[in-house]
CSV table of C-alpha atoms in Angstrom, one decimal:
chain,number,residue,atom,x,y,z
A,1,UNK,CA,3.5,111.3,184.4
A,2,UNK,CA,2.4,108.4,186.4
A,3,UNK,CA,3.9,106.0,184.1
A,4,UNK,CA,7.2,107.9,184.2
A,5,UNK,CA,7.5,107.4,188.0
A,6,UNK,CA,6.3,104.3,188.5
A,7,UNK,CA,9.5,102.6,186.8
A,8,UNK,CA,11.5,104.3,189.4
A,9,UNK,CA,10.1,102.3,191.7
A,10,UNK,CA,10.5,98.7,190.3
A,11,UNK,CA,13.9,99.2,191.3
A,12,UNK,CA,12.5,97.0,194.5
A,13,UNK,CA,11.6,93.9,191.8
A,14,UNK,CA,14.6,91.9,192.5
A,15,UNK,CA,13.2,92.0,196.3
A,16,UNK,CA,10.9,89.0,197.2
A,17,UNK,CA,9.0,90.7,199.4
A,18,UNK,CA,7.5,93.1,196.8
A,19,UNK,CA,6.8,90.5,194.6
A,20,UNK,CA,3.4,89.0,193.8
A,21,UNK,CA,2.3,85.4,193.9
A,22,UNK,CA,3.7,84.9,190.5
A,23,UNK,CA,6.8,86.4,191.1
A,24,UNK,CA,6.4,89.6,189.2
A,25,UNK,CA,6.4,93.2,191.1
A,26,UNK,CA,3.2,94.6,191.5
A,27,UNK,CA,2.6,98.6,191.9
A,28,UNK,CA,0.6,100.1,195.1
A,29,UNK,CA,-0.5,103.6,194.0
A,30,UNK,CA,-2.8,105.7,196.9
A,31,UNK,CA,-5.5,108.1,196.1
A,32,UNK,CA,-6.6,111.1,198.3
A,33,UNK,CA,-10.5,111.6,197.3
A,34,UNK,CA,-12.9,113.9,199.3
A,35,UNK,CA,-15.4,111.5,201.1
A,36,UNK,CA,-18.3,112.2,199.4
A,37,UNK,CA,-16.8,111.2,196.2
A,38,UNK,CA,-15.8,107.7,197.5
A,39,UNK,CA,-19.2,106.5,196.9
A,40,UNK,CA,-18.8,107.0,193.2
A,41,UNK,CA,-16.3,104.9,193.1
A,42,UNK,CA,-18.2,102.0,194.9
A,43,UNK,CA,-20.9,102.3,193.6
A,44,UNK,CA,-24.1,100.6,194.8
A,45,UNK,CA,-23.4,97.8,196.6
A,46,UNK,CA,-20.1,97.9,195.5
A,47,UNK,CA,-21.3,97.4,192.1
A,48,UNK,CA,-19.1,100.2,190.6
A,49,UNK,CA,-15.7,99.0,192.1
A,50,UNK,CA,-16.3,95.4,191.4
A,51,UNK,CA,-17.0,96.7,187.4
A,52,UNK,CA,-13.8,98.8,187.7
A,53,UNK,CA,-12.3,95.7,189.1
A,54,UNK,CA,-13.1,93.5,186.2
A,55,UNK,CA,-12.2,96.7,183.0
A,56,UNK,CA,-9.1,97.3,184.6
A,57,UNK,CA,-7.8,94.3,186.4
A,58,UNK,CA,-6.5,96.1,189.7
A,59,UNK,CA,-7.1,96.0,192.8
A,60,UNK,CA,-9.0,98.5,194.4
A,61,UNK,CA,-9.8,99.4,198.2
A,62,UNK,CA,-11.6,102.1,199.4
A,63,UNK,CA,-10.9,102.7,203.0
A,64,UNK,CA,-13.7,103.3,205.3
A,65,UNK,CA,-12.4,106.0,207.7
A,66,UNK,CA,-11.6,109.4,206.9
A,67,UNK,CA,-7.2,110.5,206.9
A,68,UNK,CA,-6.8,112.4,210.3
A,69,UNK,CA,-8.7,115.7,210.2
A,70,UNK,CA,-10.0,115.8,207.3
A,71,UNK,CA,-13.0,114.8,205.1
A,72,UNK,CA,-10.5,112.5,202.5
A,73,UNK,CA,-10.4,108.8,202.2
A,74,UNK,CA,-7.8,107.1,200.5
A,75,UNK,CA,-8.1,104.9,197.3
A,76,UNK,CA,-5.3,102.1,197.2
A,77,UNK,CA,-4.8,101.0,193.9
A,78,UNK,CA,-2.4,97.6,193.1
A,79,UNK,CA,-1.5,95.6,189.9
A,80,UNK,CA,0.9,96.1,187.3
A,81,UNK,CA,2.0,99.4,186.0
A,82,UNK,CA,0.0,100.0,183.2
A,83,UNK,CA,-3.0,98.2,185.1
A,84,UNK,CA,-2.3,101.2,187.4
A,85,UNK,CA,-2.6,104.0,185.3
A,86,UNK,CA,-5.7,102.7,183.6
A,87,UNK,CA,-7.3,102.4,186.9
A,88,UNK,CA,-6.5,105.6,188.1
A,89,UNK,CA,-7.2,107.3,184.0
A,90,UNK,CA,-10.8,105.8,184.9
A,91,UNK,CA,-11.3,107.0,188.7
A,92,UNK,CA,-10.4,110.5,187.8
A,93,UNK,CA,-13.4,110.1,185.2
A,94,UNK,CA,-15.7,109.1,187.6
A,95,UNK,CA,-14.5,112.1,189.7
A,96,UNK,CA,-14.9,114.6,187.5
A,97,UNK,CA,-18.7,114.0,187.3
A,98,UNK,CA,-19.0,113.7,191.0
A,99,UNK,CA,-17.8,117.0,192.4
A,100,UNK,CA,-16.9,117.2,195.8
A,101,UNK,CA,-19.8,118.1,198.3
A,102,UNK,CA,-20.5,119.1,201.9
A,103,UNK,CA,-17.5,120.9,203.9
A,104,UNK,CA,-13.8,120.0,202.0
A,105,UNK,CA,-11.1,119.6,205.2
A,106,UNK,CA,-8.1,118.6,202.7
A,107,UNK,CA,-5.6,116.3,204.8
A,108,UNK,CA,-2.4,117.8,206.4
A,109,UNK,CA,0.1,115.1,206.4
A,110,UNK,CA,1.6,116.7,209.9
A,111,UNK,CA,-1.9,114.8,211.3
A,112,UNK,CA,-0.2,111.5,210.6
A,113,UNK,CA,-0.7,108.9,213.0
């Protein structure tokens, strides 16, 4: 699915300013995760994201603070396309080991700050 909708939005590639370094468009993708599953994704020491760093080739932050009342963080994902997807194919992996745990306060987007 992903990789149907993200060609919608290189649409913007003939924009500079969503261009990369090397001039190519790049994809930003967020992730909603429940905050007790972020650590999986780090890892530790951050050994877990640097290794899905280095398999996938995207960039991956996992904010610190929790979306406005709730227990989610979110996952920002960036790269190509395709590097994308694969990122996010192997997160939900990782995910589906780690259920959530502790109290689950999914985020209501009419919190936004």
């Amino acid at each position: 699915v992903l990789l149907d909708v993200i060609p919608s939005l290189e649409d913007y590639r003939d924009d500079s300013q969503f261009k990369n370094k090397r001039g190519e468009f790049d994809t930003e993708l967020r992730m909603i995760v429940h905050q007790s599953q972020a650590g999986c994704i780090i890892g530790r020491a951050g050994f877990k994201v640097k290794e899905l760093r280095e398999k996938t080739g995207a960039g991956i932050k996992v904010y610190s603070t929790c979306c406005p009342s709730s227990t989610d963080r979110i996952v920002g994902i960036t790269g190509k396309a395709k590097v994308v997807v694969g990122c996010v194919e192997e997160i939900i992996e990782l995910l589906q080991s780690a259920p959530p745990k502790g109290p689950i306060q999914p985020y209501d987007p009419s919190y936004y700050d």
